[in-house]
mmCIF file of C-alpha atoms and ligand atoms in Angstrom:
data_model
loop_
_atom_site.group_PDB
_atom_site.id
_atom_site.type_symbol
_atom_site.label_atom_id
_atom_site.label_comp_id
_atom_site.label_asym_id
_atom_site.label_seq_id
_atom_site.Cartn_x
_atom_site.Cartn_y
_atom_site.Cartn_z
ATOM 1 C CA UNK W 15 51.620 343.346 159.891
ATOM 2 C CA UNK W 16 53.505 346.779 160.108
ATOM 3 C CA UNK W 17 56.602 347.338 157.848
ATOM 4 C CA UNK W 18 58.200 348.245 161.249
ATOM 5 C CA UNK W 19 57.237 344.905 162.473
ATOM 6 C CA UNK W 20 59.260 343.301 159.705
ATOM 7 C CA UNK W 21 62.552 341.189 160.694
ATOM 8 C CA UNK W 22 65.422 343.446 160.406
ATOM 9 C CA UNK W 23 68.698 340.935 159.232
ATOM 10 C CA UNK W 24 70.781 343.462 158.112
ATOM 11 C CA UNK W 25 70.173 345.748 161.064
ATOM 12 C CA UNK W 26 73.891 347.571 161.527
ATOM 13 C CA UNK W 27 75.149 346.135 158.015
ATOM 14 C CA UNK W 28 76.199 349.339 155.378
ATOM 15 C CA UNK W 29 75.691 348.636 151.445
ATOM 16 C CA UNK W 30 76.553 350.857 148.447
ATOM 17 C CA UNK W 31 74.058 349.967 145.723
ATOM 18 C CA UNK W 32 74.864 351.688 141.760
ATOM 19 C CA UNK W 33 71.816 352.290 139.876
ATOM 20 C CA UNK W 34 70.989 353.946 135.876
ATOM 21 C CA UNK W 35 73.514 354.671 133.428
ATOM 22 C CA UNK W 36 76.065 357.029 133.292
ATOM 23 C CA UNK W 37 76.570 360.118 130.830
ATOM 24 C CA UNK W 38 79.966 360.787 129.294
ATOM 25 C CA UNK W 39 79.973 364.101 128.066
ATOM 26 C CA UNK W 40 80.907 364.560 124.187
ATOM 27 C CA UNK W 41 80.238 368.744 124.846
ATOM 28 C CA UNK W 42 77.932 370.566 127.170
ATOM 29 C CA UNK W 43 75.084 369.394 125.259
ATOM 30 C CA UNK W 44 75.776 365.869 123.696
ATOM 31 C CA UNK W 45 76.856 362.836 125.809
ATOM 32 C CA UNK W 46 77.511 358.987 125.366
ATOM 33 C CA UNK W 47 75.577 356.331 127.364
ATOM 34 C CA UNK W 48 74.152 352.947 127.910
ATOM 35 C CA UNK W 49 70.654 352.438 128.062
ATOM 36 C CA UNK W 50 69.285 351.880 131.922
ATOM 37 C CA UNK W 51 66.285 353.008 133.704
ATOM 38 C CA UNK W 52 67.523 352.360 137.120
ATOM 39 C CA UNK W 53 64.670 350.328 138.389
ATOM 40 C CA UNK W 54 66.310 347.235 138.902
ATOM 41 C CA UNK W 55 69.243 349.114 140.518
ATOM 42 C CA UNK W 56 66.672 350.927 142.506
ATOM 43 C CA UNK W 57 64.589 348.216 143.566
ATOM 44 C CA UNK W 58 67.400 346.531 144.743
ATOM 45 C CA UNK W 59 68.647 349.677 147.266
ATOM 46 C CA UNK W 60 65.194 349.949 148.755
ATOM 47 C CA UNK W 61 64.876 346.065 149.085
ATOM 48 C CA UNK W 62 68.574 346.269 151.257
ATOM 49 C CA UNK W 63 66.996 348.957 153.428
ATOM 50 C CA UNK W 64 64.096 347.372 154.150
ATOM 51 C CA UNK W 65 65.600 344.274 155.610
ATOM 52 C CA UNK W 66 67.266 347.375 157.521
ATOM 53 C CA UNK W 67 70.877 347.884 155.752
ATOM 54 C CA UNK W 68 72.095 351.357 156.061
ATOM 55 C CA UNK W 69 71.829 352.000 151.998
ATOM 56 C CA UNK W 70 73.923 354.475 149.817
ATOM 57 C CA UNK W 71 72.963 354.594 146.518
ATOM 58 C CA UNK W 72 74.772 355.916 143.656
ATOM 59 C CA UNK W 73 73.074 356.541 141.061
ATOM 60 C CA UNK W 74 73.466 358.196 137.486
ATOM 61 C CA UNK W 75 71.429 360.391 135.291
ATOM 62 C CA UNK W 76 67.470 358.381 135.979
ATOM 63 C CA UNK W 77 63.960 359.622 135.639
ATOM 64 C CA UNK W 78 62.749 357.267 138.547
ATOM 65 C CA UNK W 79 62.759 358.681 142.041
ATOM 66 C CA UNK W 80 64.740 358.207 144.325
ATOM 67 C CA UNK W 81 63.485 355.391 146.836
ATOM 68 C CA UNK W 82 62.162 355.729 150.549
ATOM 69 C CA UNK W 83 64.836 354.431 153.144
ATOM 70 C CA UNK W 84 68.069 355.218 151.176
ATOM 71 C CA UNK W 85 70.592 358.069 150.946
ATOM 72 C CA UNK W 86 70.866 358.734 147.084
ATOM 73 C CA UNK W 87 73.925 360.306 145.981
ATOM 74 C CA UNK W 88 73.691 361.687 142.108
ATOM 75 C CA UNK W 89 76.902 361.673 140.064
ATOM 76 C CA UNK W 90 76.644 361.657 135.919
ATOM 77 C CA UNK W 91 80.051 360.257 135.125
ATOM 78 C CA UNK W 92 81.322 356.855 135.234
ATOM 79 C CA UNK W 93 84.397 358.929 137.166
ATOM 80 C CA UNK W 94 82.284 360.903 139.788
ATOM 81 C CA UNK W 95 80.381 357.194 140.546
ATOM 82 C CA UNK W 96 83.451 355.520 141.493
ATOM 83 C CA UNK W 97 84.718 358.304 143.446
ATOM 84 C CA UNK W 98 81.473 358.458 145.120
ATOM 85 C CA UNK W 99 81.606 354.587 145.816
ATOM 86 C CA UNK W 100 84.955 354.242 146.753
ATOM 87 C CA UNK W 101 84.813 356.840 149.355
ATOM 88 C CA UNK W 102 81.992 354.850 151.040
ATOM 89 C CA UNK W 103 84.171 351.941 152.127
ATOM 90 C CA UNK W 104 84.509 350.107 154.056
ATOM 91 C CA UNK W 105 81.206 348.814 153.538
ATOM 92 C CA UNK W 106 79.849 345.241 154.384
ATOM 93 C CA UNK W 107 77.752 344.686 151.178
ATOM 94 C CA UNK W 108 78.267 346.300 147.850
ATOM 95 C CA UNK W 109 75.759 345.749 144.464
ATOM 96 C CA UNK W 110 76.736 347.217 141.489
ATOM 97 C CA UNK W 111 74.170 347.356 139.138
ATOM 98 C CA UNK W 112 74.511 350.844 137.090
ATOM 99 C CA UNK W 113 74.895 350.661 133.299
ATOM 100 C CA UNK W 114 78.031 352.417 133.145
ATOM 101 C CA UNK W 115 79.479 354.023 130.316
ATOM 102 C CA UNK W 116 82.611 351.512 128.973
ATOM 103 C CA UNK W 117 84.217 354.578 127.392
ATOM 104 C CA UNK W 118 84.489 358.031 127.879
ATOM 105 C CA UNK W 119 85.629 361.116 125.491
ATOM 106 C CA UNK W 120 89.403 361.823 126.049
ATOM 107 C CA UNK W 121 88.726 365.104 125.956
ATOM 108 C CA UNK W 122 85.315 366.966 125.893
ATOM 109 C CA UNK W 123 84.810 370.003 124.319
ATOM 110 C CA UNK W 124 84.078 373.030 126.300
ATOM 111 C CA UNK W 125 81.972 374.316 123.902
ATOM 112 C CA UNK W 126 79.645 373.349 121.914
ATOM 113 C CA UNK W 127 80.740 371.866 118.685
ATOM 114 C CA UNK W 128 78.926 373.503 115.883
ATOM 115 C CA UNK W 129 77.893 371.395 112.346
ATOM 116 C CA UNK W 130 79.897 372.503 109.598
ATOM 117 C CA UNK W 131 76.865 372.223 106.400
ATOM 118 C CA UNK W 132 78.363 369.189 104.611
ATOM 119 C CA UNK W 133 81.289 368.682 105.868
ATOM 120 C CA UNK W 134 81.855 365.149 108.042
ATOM 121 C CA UNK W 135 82.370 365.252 111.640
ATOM 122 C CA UNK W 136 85.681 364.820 113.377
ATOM 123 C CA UNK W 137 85.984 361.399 114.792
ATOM 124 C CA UNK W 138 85.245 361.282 118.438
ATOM 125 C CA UNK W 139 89.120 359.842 120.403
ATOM 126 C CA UNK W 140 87.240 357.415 123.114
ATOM 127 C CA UNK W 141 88.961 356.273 126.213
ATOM 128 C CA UNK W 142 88.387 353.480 128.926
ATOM 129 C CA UNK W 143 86.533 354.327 131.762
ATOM 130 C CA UNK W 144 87.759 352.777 135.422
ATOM 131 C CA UNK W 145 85.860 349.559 136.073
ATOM 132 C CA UNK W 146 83.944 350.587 139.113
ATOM 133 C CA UNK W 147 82.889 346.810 140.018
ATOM 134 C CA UNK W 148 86.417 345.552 139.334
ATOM 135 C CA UNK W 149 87.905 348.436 141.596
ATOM 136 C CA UNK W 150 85.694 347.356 144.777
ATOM 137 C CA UNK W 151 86.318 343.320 144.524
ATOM 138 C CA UNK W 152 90.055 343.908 144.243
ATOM 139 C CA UNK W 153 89.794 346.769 147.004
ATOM 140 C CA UNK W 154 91.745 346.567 150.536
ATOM 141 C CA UNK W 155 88.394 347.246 152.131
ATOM 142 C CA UNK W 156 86.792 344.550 149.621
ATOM 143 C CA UNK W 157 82.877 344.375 151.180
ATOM 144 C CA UNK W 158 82.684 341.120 152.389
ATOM 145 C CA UNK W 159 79.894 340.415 149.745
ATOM 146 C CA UNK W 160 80.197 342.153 146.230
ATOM 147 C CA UNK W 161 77.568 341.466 143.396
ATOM 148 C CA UNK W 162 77.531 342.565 140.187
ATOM 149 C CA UNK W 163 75.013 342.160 137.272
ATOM 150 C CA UNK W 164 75.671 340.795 133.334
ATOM 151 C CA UNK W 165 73.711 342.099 131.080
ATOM 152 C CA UNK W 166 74.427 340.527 127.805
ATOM 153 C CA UNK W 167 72.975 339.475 124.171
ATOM 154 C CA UNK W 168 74.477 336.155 123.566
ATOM 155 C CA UNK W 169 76.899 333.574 126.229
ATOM 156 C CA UNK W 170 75.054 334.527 129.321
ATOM 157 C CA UNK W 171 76.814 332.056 131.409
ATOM 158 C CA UNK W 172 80.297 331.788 129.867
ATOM 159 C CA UNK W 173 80.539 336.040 130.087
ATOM 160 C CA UNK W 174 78.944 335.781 133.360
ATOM 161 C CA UNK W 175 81.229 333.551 134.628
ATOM 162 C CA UNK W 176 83.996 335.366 132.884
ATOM 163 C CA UNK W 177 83.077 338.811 134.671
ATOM 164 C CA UNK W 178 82.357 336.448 138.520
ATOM 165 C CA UNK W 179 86.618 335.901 137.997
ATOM 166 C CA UNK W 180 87.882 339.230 136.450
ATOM 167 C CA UNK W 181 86.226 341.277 138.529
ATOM 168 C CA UNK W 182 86.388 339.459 142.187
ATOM 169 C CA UNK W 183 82.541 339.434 142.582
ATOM 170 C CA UNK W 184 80.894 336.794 144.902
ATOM 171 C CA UNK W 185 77.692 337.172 142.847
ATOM 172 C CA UNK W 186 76.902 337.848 139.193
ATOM 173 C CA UNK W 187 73.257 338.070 138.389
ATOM 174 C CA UNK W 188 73.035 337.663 134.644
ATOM 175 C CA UNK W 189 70.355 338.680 132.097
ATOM 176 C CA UNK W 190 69.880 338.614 129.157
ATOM 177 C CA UNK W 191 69.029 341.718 127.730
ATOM 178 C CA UNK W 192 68.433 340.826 124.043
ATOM 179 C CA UNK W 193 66.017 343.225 122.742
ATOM 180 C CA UNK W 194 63.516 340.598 122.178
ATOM 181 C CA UNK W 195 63.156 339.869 125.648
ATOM 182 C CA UNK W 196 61.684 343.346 126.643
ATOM 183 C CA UNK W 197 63.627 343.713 129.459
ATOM 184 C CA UNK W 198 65.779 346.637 128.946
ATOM 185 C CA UNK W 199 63.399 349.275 129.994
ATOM 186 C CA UNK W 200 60.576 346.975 131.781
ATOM 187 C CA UNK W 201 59.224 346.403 134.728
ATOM 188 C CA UNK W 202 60.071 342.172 134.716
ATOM 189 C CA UNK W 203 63.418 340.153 134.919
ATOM 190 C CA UNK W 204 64.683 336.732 133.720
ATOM 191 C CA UNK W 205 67.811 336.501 135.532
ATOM 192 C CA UNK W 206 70.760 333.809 136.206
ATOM 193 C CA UNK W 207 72.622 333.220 139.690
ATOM 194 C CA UNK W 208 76.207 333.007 139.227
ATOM 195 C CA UNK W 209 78.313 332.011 141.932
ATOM 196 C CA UNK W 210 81.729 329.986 142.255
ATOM 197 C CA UNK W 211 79.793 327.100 142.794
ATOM 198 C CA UNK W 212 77.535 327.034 139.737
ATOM 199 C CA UNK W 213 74.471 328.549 138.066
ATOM 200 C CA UNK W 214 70.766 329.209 139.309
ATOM 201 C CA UNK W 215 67.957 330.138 136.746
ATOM 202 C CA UNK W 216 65.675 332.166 138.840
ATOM 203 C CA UNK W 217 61.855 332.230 137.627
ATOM 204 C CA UNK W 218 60.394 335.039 135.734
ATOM 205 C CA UNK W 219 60.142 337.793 138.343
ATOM 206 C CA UNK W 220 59.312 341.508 138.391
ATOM 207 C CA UNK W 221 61.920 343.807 139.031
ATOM 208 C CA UNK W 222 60.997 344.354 142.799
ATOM 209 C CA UNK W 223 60.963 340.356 143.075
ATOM 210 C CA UNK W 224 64.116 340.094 142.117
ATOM 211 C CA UNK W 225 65.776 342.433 144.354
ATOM 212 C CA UNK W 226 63.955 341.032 147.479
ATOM 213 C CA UNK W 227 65.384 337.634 146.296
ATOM 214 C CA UNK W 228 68.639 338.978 146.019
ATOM 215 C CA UNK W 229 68.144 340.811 149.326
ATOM 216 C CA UNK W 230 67.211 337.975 151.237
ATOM 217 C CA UNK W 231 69.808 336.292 149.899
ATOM 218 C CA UNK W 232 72.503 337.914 150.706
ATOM 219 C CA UNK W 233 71.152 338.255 154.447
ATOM 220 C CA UNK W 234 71.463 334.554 154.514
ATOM 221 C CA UNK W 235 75.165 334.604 153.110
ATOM 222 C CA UNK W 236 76.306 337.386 155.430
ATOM 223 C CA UNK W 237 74.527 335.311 158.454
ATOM 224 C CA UNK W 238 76.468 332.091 157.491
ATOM 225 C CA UNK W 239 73.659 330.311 156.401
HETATM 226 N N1 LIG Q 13 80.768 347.804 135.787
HETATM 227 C C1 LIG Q 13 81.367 348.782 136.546
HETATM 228 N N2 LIG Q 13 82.173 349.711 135.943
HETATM 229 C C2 LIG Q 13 82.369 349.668 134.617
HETATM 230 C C3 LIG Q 13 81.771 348.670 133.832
HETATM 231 C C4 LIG Q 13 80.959 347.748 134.455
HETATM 232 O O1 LIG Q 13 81.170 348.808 137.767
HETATM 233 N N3 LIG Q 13 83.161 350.581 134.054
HETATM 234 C C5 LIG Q 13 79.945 346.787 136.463
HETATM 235 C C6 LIG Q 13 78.472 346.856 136.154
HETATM 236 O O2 LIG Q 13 77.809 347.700 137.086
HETATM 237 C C7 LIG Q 13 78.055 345.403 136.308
HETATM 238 C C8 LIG Q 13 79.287 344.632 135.864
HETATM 239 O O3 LIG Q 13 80.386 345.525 136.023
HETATM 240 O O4 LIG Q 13 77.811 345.078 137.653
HETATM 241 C C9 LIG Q 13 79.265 344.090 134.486
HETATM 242 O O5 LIG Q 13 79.027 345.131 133.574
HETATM 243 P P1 LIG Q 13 79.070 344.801 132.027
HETATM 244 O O6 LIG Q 13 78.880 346.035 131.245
HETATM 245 O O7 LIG Q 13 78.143 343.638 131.779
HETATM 246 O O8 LIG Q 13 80.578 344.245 131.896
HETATM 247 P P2 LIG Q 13 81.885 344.840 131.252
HETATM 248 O O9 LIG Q 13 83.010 344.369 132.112
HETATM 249 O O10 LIG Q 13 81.781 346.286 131.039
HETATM 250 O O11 LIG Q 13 81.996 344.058 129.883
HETATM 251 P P3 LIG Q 13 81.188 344.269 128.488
HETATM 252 O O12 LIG Q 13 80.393 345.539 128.560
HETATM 253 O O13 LIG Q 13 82.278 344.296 127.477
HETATM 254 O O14 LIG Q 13 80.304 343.039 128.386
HETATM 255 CA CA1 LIG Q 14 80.085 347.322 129.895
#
């Protein structure tokens, strides 16, 4: 059967997907960031446009390409990616999935900052970045389904649950990202569904699984079903 052929449930429905990490610039050559490869971020973009969503994705600094179906927008800071998402609404279905950057450097040096032989370097001053999740599921034009992801080391469900509330999410799809688990980087995904309602262990799936799961699955919500 043709891809064409395929049923099309989100036919007419706009999503805003983030993807990868973002890099907070220290000086023009040094930044801070998390690690993310973007595939799960990715995956989860081209899964929305093939069950025909009209797909923006914003995605940060990645060495993945940028998937078939989708309008990528590229931003590097955890400030240019919510600018780029927010001026996307309204949309019907946002994921946010990038690894963004908590803090940033208050103020980044123009140039670069030279080593001083022996001497300690001056302490970097940090600030918060804007919580780009957060921002859309307390939004005016709040999509009427916004997921976000948990990636954690220890209390899945409890910080899971935590960031469902705090950040007005309908959806939290936890993992646990301990570095024994290989995921961080990898092509696989043991995730938990977190919803008001309660918590689903999904099976061990690749990354590609997982975002037609989630795809599919938020079809079904937006239909009613
Ligand atoms: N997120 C975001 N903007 C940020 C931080 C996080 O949009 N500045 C989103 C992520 O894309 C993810 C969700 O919020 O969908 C949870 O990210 P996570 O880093 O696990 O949560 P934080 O609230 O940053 O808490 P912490 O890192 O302290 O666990
Ligand atoms: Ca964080």
């Amino acid at each position: 059967r043709l891809l064409d052929d395929a049923p099309k449930p989100l036919a007419g429905r706009t999503a805003i997907v983030t993807s990868g990490p973002t890099h907070e610039p220290i000086d023009p050559v040094r930044y801070i960031a998390n690690r993310s490869s973007g595939r799960q971020g990715h995956a989860i973009a081209a899964a929305l446009a093939r069950l025909g969503a009209d797909v923006t994705l914003v995605s940060g600094p990645v060495t993945i390409a940028d998937p078939q179906g989708v309008v990528t927008v590229h931003v590097e800071r955890a400030e240019e990616m919510r600018d780029a998402v927010i001026s996307r609404l309204p949309a019907d279905i946002a994921v946010m999935v990038a690894a963004v950057a908590d803090w940033r450097v208050a103020a980044s040096a123009e140039q670069k900052i030279k080593k001083k032989p022996g001497e300690a370097p001056a302490p970097l001053q940090l600030t918060e970045n804007p919580d780009i999740l957060k921002t859309v599921g307390h939004h005016e034009h709040r999509p009427k389904i916004v997921v976000g992801f948990a990636a954690e080391t220890e209390n899945l469900e409890d910080n899971g649950r935590a960031k469902l509330e705090r950040k007005g999410a309908d959806l939290i799809v936890a993992n646990d990202v301990s570095p024994e688990t290989g995921i961080m980087g990898g092509t696989r995904n043991s995730v938990k569904l977190i919803t008001k309602v309660g918590v689903e262990q999904w099976p061990d799936l690749s990354k590609d699984e997982v975002a037609d799961r989630l795809a599919q699955l938020i079809a079904d919500r937006l239909a009613g079903a």
